[in-house]
Coordinates of C-alpha atoms and ligand atoms in Angstrom, one line a residue:
X22 CA -77.7 -8.7 -63.0
X23 CA -74.9 -10.4 -65.0
X24 CA -71.5 -10.8 -63.4
X25 CA -68.7 -9.1 -65.4
X26 CA -66.5 -11.5 -67.3
X27 CA -63.2 -12.2 -65.5
X28 CA -60.4 -9.9 -66.6
X29 CA -56.6 -10.4 -66.5
X30 CA -55.9 -6.7 -66.7
X31 CA -54.5 -5.0 -63.6
X32 CA -57.2 -3.0 -61.8
X33 CA -55.7 0.5 -61.3
X34 CA -58.5 1.3 -58.8
X35 CA -56.7 -0.7 -56.1
X36 CA -53.3 0.9 -56.4
X37 CA -52.4 3.5 -53.8
X38 CA -49.7 6.2 -54.7
X39 CA -46.8 3.9 -53.8
X40 CA -48.1 0.9 -55.7
X41 CA -49.0 3.1 -58.7
X42 CA -45.5 4.6 -58.8
X43 CA -44.0 1.1 -58.7
X44 CA -46.4 0.1 -61.5
X45 CA -45.3 3.0 -63.8
X46 CA -41.6 2.6 -63.0
X47 CA -41.8 -1.1 -63.9
X48 CA -43.5 -0.1 -67.1
X49 CA -40.5 2.1 -67.9
X50 CA -42.5 5.3 -67.3
X51 CA -41.8 8.3 -65.0
X52 CA -43.2 8.0 -61.4
X53 CA -45.2 11.3 -61.8
X54 CA -47.6 9.4 -64.1
X55 CA -48.9 7.8 -60.9
X56 CA -50.0 11.1 -59.6
X57 CA -51.8 12.0 -62.8
X58 CA -53.6 8.7 -63.0
X59 CA -54.5 8.6 -59.3
X60 CA -56.1 12.0 -59.6
X61 CA -58.1 11.0 -62.7
X62 CA -59.5 7.9 -60.9
X63 CA -60.3 9.2 -57.5
X64 CA -60.4 13.0 -57.6
X65 CA -62.1 13.2 -61.0
X66 CA -64.0 9.9 -60.6
X67 CA -63.1 8.6 -64.1
X68 CA -63.0 4.9 -65.0
X69 CA -62.0 5.3 -68.6
X70 CA -58.3 5.5 -69.5
X71 CA -59.1 7.3 -72.7
X72 CA -60.4 10.3 -70.6
X73 CA -57.0 10.9 -69.1
X74 CA -56.1 13.8 -71.4
X75 CA -52.8 14.8 -69.8
X76 CA -51.4 11.4 -70.4
X77 CA -49.9 11.0 -73.9
X78 CA -52.0 9.0 -76.4
X79 CA -49.3 6.5 -76.8
X80 CA -49.2 5.8 -73.1
X81 CA -53.0 5.7 -72.8
X82 CA -52.9 2.9 -75.5
X83 CA -50.2 1.1 -73.8
X84 CA -52.1 1.3 -70.5
X85 CA -55.4 0.2 -72.0
X86 CA -53.7 -3.0 -73.2
X87 CA -52.7 -4.1 -69.7
X88 CA -54.8 -2.2 -67.2
X89 CA -58.3 -0.9 -66.5
X90 CA -60.4 0.7 -63.8
X91 CA -62.8 -1.9 -62.7
X92 CA -65.2 -0.7 -60.0
X93 CA -67.6 -3.2 -58.3
X94 CA -71.2 -3.0 -59.5
X95 CA -74.2 -1.5 -57.7
X96 CA -76.8 -4.3 -57.4
X97 CA -79.4 -2.3 -55.7
X98 CA -79.7 1.0 -53.8
X99 CA -82.2 2.3 -51.3
X100 CA -82.8 5.7 -49.6
X101 CA -84.4 5.9 -46.2
X102 CA -86.8 8.6 -45.2
X103 CA -84.0 10.3 -43.3
X104 CA -81.9 10.3 -46.5
X105 CA -79.5 7.6 -45.4
X106 CA -78.5 5.8 -48.5
X107 CA -77.5 2.2 -48.9
X108 CA -75.8 0.5 -51.8
X109 CA -75.8 -3.2 -52.1
X110 CA -72.6 -3.9 -54.1
X111 CA -72.1 -7.0 -56.1
X112 CA -68.5 -8.3 -56.3
X113 CA -67.0 -10.2 -59.3
X114 CA -67.5 -13.5 -57.5
X115 CA -71.2 -12.9 -56.9
X116 CA -70.8 -12.1 -53.2
X117 CA -72.6 -8.9 -52.1
X118 CA -71.5 -6.3 -49.5
X119 CA -73.2 -3.1 -48.2
X120 CA -72.1 0.5 -48.1
X121 CA -74.0 3.2 -46.3
X122 CA -74.0 7.0 -46.6
X123 CA -75.3 9.1 -43.7
X124 CA -75.8 12.7 -44.6
X125 CA -75.8 15.2 -41.8
X126 CA -76.0 19.0 -41.8
X127 CA -72.3 19.7 -42.0
X128 CA -70.9 16.4 -43.1
X129 CA -71.5 13.1 -44.9
X130 CA -70.3 9.9 -43.4
X131 CA -69.7 6.8 -45.5
X132 CA -69.7 3.5 -43.7
X133 CA -67.4 1.1 -45.6
X134 CA -67.1 -2.8 -45.5
X135 CA -63.8 -4.6 -45.2
X136 CA -64.8 -8.2 -45.5
X137 CA -67.6 -10.3 -47.0
X138 CA -69.3 -11.4 -43.7
X139 CA -67.4 -11.5 -40.5
X140 CA -65.6 -14.3 -38.6
X141 CA -66.0 -12.8 -35.1
X142 CA -69.6 -13.7 -34.4
X143 CA -70.5 -11.0 -32.0
X144 CA -73.7 -12.1 -30.4
X145 CA -75.7 -8.9 -31.1
X146 CA -74.6 -8.3 -34.7
X147 CA -76.4 -9.6 -37.7
X148 CA -73.4 -9.4 -40.0
X149 CA -71.7 -12.0 -37.7
X150 CA -74.7 -14.3 -38.0
X151 CA -74.2 -14.5 -41.8
X152 CA -70.8 -16.2 -41.4
X153 CA -67.7 -15.3 -43.3
X154 CA -66.7 -15.7 -47.0
X155 CA -63.5 -13.8 -47.7
X156 CA -61.5 -10.6 -47.3
X157 CA -62.1 -7.7 -49.6
X158 CA -59.3 -6.6 -51.9
X159 CA -58.0 -3.0 -51.9
X160 CA -59.9 -2.1 -55.0
X161 CA -63.1 -3.5 -53.5
X162 CA -62.7 -1.4 -50.4
X163 CA -61.7 1.8 -52.1
X164 CA -64.2 1.0 -54.9
X165 CA -67.0 1.6 -52.3
X166 CA -65.8 5.1 -51.8
X167 CA -65.3 5.6 -55.5
X168 CA -68.9 4.4 -56.3
X169 CA -70.4 6.5 -53.5
X170 CA -68.6 9.7 -54.4
X171 CA -69.5 9.3 -58.0
X172 CA -73.1 8.4 -57.4
X173 CA -73.6 11.2 -54.9
X174 CA -72.2 13.8 -57.3
X175 CA -74.4 12.5 -60.1
X176 CA -77.5 12.8 -57.8
X177 CA -76.6 16.4 -57.2
X178 CA -79.3 18.2 -55.3
X179 CA -80.7 15.1 -53.7
X180 CA -77.6 14.6 -51.6
X181 CA -75.5 17.7 -51.9
X182 CA -73.3 16.4 -49.0
X183 CA -70.3 14.7 -50.5
X184 CA -68.3 12.2 -48.5
X185 CA -66.5 14.1 -45.8
X186 CA -65.9 11.2 -43.4
X187 CA -65.3 7.5 -43.8
X188 CA -65.8 5.0 -41.1
X189 CA -64.6 1.4 -41.5
X190 CA -67.8 0.2 -39.7
X191 CA -69.5 -1.8 -42.4
X192 CA -69.3 -5.6 -42.7
X193 CA -66.2 -7.3 -41.4
X194 CA -63.4 -6.8 -39.0
X195 CA -60.9 -4.4 -40.7
X196 CA -57.9 -5.4 -38.6
X197 CA -58.3 -9.0 -39.8
X198 CA -57.8 -7.7 -43.4
X199 CA -54.9 -5.5 -42.5
X200 CA -52.9 -4.7 -45.7
X201 CA -55.8 -4.0 -48.1
X202 CA -57.5 -1.9 -45.5
X203 CA -54.4 0.2 -44.8
X204 CA -53.8 0.6 -48.4
X205 CA -57.3 1.7 -49.2
X206 CA -57.2 4.1 -46.2
X207 CA -54.0 5.6 -47.7
X208 CA -56.0 6.5 -50.9
X209 CA -58.8 8.1 -48.7
X210 CA -56.1 10.2 -47.0
X211 CA -54.1 11.1 -50.1
X212 CA -54.6 14.6 -51.6
X213 CA -54.8 13.1 -55.0
X214 CA -57.3 10.5 -53.8
X215 CA -60.1 11.7 -51.5
X216 CA -58.0 14.2 -49.4
X217 CA -59.7 13.3 -46.1
X218 CA -57.9 14.3 -42.9
X219 CA -56.7 11.6 -40.5
X220 CA -59.4 12.7 -38.0
X221 CA -62.1 12.0 -40.6
X222 CA -61.1 8.4 -41.4
X223 CA -62.0 6.0 -38.6
X224 CA -61.1 2.4 -38.2
X225 CA -63.4 0.4 -36.0
X226 CA -62.3 -2.8 -34.4
X227 CA -63.6 -5.4 -32.0
X228 CA -60.1 -5.4 -30.5
X229 CA -57.5 -7.4 -32.4
X230 CA -54.7 -6.3 -30.0
X231 CA -51.5 -7.2 -32.0
X232 CA -52.9 -5.6 -35.1
X233 CA -53.7 -2.4 -33.2
X234 CA -50.0 -2.1 -32.4
X235 CA -49.2 -2.7 -36.1
X236 CA -51.7 -0.1 -37.2
X237 CA -50.1 2.5 -34.9
X238 CA -46.8 2.0 -36.8
X239 CA -48.2 2.6 -40.2
X240 CA -51.2 4.9 -39.9
X241 CA -52.6 7.7 -37.8
X242 CA -56.3 7.4 -38.6
X243 CA -58.9 7.8 -35.9
X244 CA -59.7 4.7 -33.8
X245 CA -63.0 3.3 -32.6
X246 CA -63.2 0.2 -30.4
X247 CA -66.3 -1.9 -30.1
X248 CA -66.2 -2.3 -26.3
X249 CA -69.9 -3.1 -25.4
X250 CA -69.1 -4.6 -22.0
X251 CA -67.2 -3.3 -18.9
X252 CA -65.9 -6.7 -17.7
X253 CA -64.4 -9.8 -19.3
X254 CA -67.2 -12.2 -18.2
X255 CA -69.8 -10.3 -20.2
X256 CA -67.6 -9.3 -23.0
X257 CA -66.6 -12.9 -23.6
X258 CA -70.2 -13.5 -24.5
X259 CA -71.0 -10.4 -26.5
X260 CA -67.7 -10.0 -28.3
X261 CA -66.1 -13.6 -28.2
X262 CA -62.7 -12.4 -29.5
X263 CA -62.3 -11.0 -26.0
X264 CA -61.4 -14.5 -24.9
X265 CA -58.3 -14.1 -27.0
X266 CA -57.6 -10.5 -26.2
X267 CA -59.1 -9.6 -22.8
X268 CA -59.9 -6.2 -21.6
X269 CA -56.6 -5.6 -19.7
X270 CA -54.6 -6.0 -22.9
X271 CA -57.1 -4.1 -25.0
X272 CA -57.2 -1.1 -22.7
X273 CA -53.4 -1.0 -22.7
X274 CA -53.4 -1.0 -26.5
X275 CA -55.9 1.8 -26.5
X276 CA -53.7 3.8 -24.1
X277 CA -50.7 3.2 -26.3
X278 CA -52.4 4.0 -29.6
X279 CA -52.4 7.8 -29.3
X280 CA -49.4 7.9 -26.9
X281 CA -47.6 10.2 -29.3
X282 CA -50.6 12.4 -30.0
X283 CA -51.9 13.5 -26.5
X284 CA -54.8 15.4 -27.9
X285 CA -56.5 12.5 -29.6
X286 CA -59.1 10.1 -28.1
X287 CA -60.2 6.6 -28.8
X288 CA -63.9 6.3 -29.4
X289 CA -65.5 3.4 -27.4
X290 CA -68.6 2.0 -29.0
X291 CA -71.1 0.6 -26.5
X292 CA -74.3 -1.0 -27.8
X293 CA -77.1 -0.6 -25.3
X294 CA -78.8 -3.9 -24.7
X295 CA -81.8 -4.0 -22.4
X296 CA -80.9 -5.6 -19.0
X297 CA -77.7 -7.0 -20.3
X298 CA -75.0 -4.2 -20.2
X299 CA -77.0 -1.1 -19.4
X300 CA -77.5 -0.9 -15.6
X301 CA -75.9 1.8 -13.3
X302 CA -73.6 -0.9 -12.0
X303 CA -72.3 -1.5 -15.6
X304 CA -71.8 2.3 -15.9
X305 CA -69.7 2.3 -12.7
X306 CA -67.6 -0.6 -14.0
X307 CA -67.1 1.2 -17.3
X308 CA -66.0 4.4 -15.5
X309 CA -63.4 2.4 -13.6
X310 CA -62.2 0.6 -16.8
X311 CA -61.7 3.8 -18.6
X312 CA -59.9 5.5 -15.8
X313 CA -56.6 6.7 -17.4
X314 CA -57.7 5.8 -20.9
X315 CA -58.2 8.9 -23.1
X316 CA -61.6 7.9 -24.5
X317 CA -65.0 9.1 -25.5
X318 CA -68.0 6.8 -25.3
X319 CA -70.6 6.4 -28.1
X320 CA -73.7 4.8 -26.7
X321 CA -75.4 3.0 -29.6
X322 CA -79.1 2.0 -29.1
X323 CA -79.3 -1.7 -30.2
X324 CA -80.8 -2.2 -33.7
X325 CA -82.8 -5.4 -33.6
X326 CA -82.8 -8.0 -36.4
X327 CA -84.8 -11.2 -36.9
X328 CA -84.3 -14.0 -34.3
X329 CA -82.1 -11.9 -32.0
X330 CA -82.7 -12.5 -28.3
X331 CA -81.6 -8.9 -27.4
X332 CA -83.7 -5.8 -27.1
X333 CA -82.9 -2.2 -27.2
X334 CA -82.4 -0.5 -23.8
X335 CA -85.2 2.0 -22.8
X336 CA -84.5 5.7 -23.5
X337 CA -84.5 6.2 -19.7
X338 CA -81.8 3.6 -19.1
X339 CA -79.6 5.1 -21.9
X340 CA -80.0 8.6 -20.5
X341 CA -79.2 7.5 -17.0
X342 CA -76.1 5.6 -18.2
X343 CA -74.9 8.6 -20.1
X344 CA -75.5 10.9 -17.2
X345 CA -73.4 8.7 -14.9
X346 CA -70.5 8.8 -17.4
X347 CA -70.7 12.5 -17.8
X348 CA -70.7 13.0 -14.1
X349 CA -67.5 11.0 -14.0
X350 CA -66.1 13.5 -16.6
X351 CA -66.2 10.9 -19.4
X352 CA -67.2 12.4 -22.7
X353 CA -70.2 10.4 -23.8
X354 CA -72.8 10.8 -26.6
X355 CA -75.8 8.8 -27.6
X356 CA -75.6 7.9 -31.3
X357 CA -78.7 8.8 -33.2
X358 CA -80.0 5.7 -35.1
X359 CA -80.1 6.3 -38.8
X360 CA -81.4 4.3 -41.8
X361 CA -83.3 1.6 -39.8
X362 CA -86.1 1.5 -42.4
X363 CA -83.7 0.2 -45.0
X364 CA -81.7 -2.0 -42.7
X365 CA -78.7 0.3 -43.0
X366 CA -78.2 0.9 -39.3
X367 CA -75.2 -0.4 -37.2
X368 CA -75.1 -4.2 -37.1
X369 CA -77.9 -4.6 -39.7
X370 CA -75.6 -4.9 -42.8
X371 CA -75.8 -8.4 -44.1
X372 CA -75.1 -8.3 -47.9
X373 CA -75.3 -11.7 -49.4
X374 CA -72.5 -13.9 -48.1
X375 CA -71.5 -17.2 -49.6
X376 CA -70.8 -18.5 -46.1
X377 CA -67.8 -20.7 -45.9
X378 CA -68.0 -21.2 -42.1
X379 CA -71.5 -22.8 -42.3
X380 CA -72.4 -20.6 -39.3
X381 CA -75.6 -19.3 -40.9
X382 CA -76.7 -22.9 -41.6
X383 CA -76.1 -24.0 -38.0
X384 CA -78.0 -21.0 -36.7
X385 CA -81.0 -21.7 -39.0
X386 CA -81.0 -25.3 -37.8
X387 CA -81.1 -24.3 -34.2
X388 CA -84.0 -21.9 -35.0
X389 CA -86.0 -24.6 -36.7
X390 CA -85.4 -27.0 -33.7
X391 CA -86.5 -24.2 -31.3
X392 CA -89.6 -23.5 -33.3
X393 CA -90.5 -27.3 -33.2
X394 CA -89.8 -27.7 -29.5
X395 CA -90.5 -24.3 -27.9
Ligands
SAH401 N1 -65.8 -5.4 -36.7 C1 -65.6 -4.0 -36.5 C2 -66.3 -3.2 -37.5 C3 -67.8 -3.3 -37.5 S1 -68.4 -1.8 -36.9 C4 -66.0 -3.6 -35.1 O1 -66.5 -4.5 -34.4 O2 -65.8 -2.5 -34.6 C5 -70.0 -1.9 -36.6 C6 -70.4 -1.3 -35.2 O3 -71.8 -1.5 -35.0 C7 -69.7 -2.0 -34.1 O4 -69.4 -1.2 -33.0 C8 -70.7 -3.0 -33.7 O5 -70.4 -3.6 -32.5 C9 -72.0 -2.2 -33.8 N2 -73.1 -3.1 -33.9 C10 -73.2 -4.4 -34.4 N3 -74.4 -4.9 -34.3 C11 -75.2 -3.9 -33.8 C12 -76.6 -3.8 -33.6 N4 -77.4 -4.8 -33.8 N5 -77.0 -2.6 -33.1 C13 -76.2 -1.6 -32.8 N6 -74.9 -1.6 -33.1 C14 -74.4 -2.8 -33.6

């Protein structure tokens, strides 16, 4: 596939309502033009300025000279037997990211990426092993929702579930790309954008504590935290950013996040790794840790990927773990694994990252050495 030629025109796809209003005012136009254009792009799924029939012809011409709607391109797409759908999206610089749609009976969840690769290097996540290339821009983040919504509506019948929920759980750490992520989430929440409620847009983080406090000031989306371990010693290994923001600080930030909204809960994600974090003793530690934190726990059976030393916990271990939490009155569900056949499950998203950290190279060298001297 050819890369699109570079363009100097402003990409209207990446402007939320506020930015769009500023854009029109600076152009000497009325701010309400922003609402019209926002609706055409996101609500109607249009990428052609000429189609915006309630905008005067003169203004459409003026706009076309300086602006365009430039979505990223779909490089490949795959559908799993369970109807989970994955798009591999090629960005203008040749990097690839992945977006996944998970249809369920009464909802359709889109899993959106925030960065090309990830810098955090969590030990059980294949995205981390790819290294990191760069942050996504607002148009590249919202462009994933735009592409998915459009492609699902065109497929009509195959997937009649449109996007009802968005989770920022694709590649990358959303809180390390703060402004573009918040701006894209604003378009998801906007009635003229995708009109999703604050409970249906979830940001998932490995626990960047200062950014959690910042987020609380500017947004009220749902929050998921990738916890994965009940003590600092183990979490330092599994989620190395814990060394910077240890559990005590993270739990305080979680308590504070919904302080003003007492009926909302933080979702704690906990990947189940055989013999590593899944024993009854870990469950007890977790119960103690979550004492006083309004949380629900999502147990995620580990999804293996090549060369990982970890294995998925047994179904018996997962069930026992869940029952201990439930007994302690902690809301806890076991997440159903979806899309494994097409590598679309949690932690399997790798895209194609021009790794600037050289991490993938170092890991490959270690593997070669191990293969030579087992
Ligand atoms: N960086 C953010 C967003 C990624 S979300 C975060 O850490 O929350 C992806 C979710 O899938 C996280 O909870 C992550 O910890 C989990 N995950 C990663 N690798 C996994 C794997 N191999 N199996 C199951 N879950 C995994």
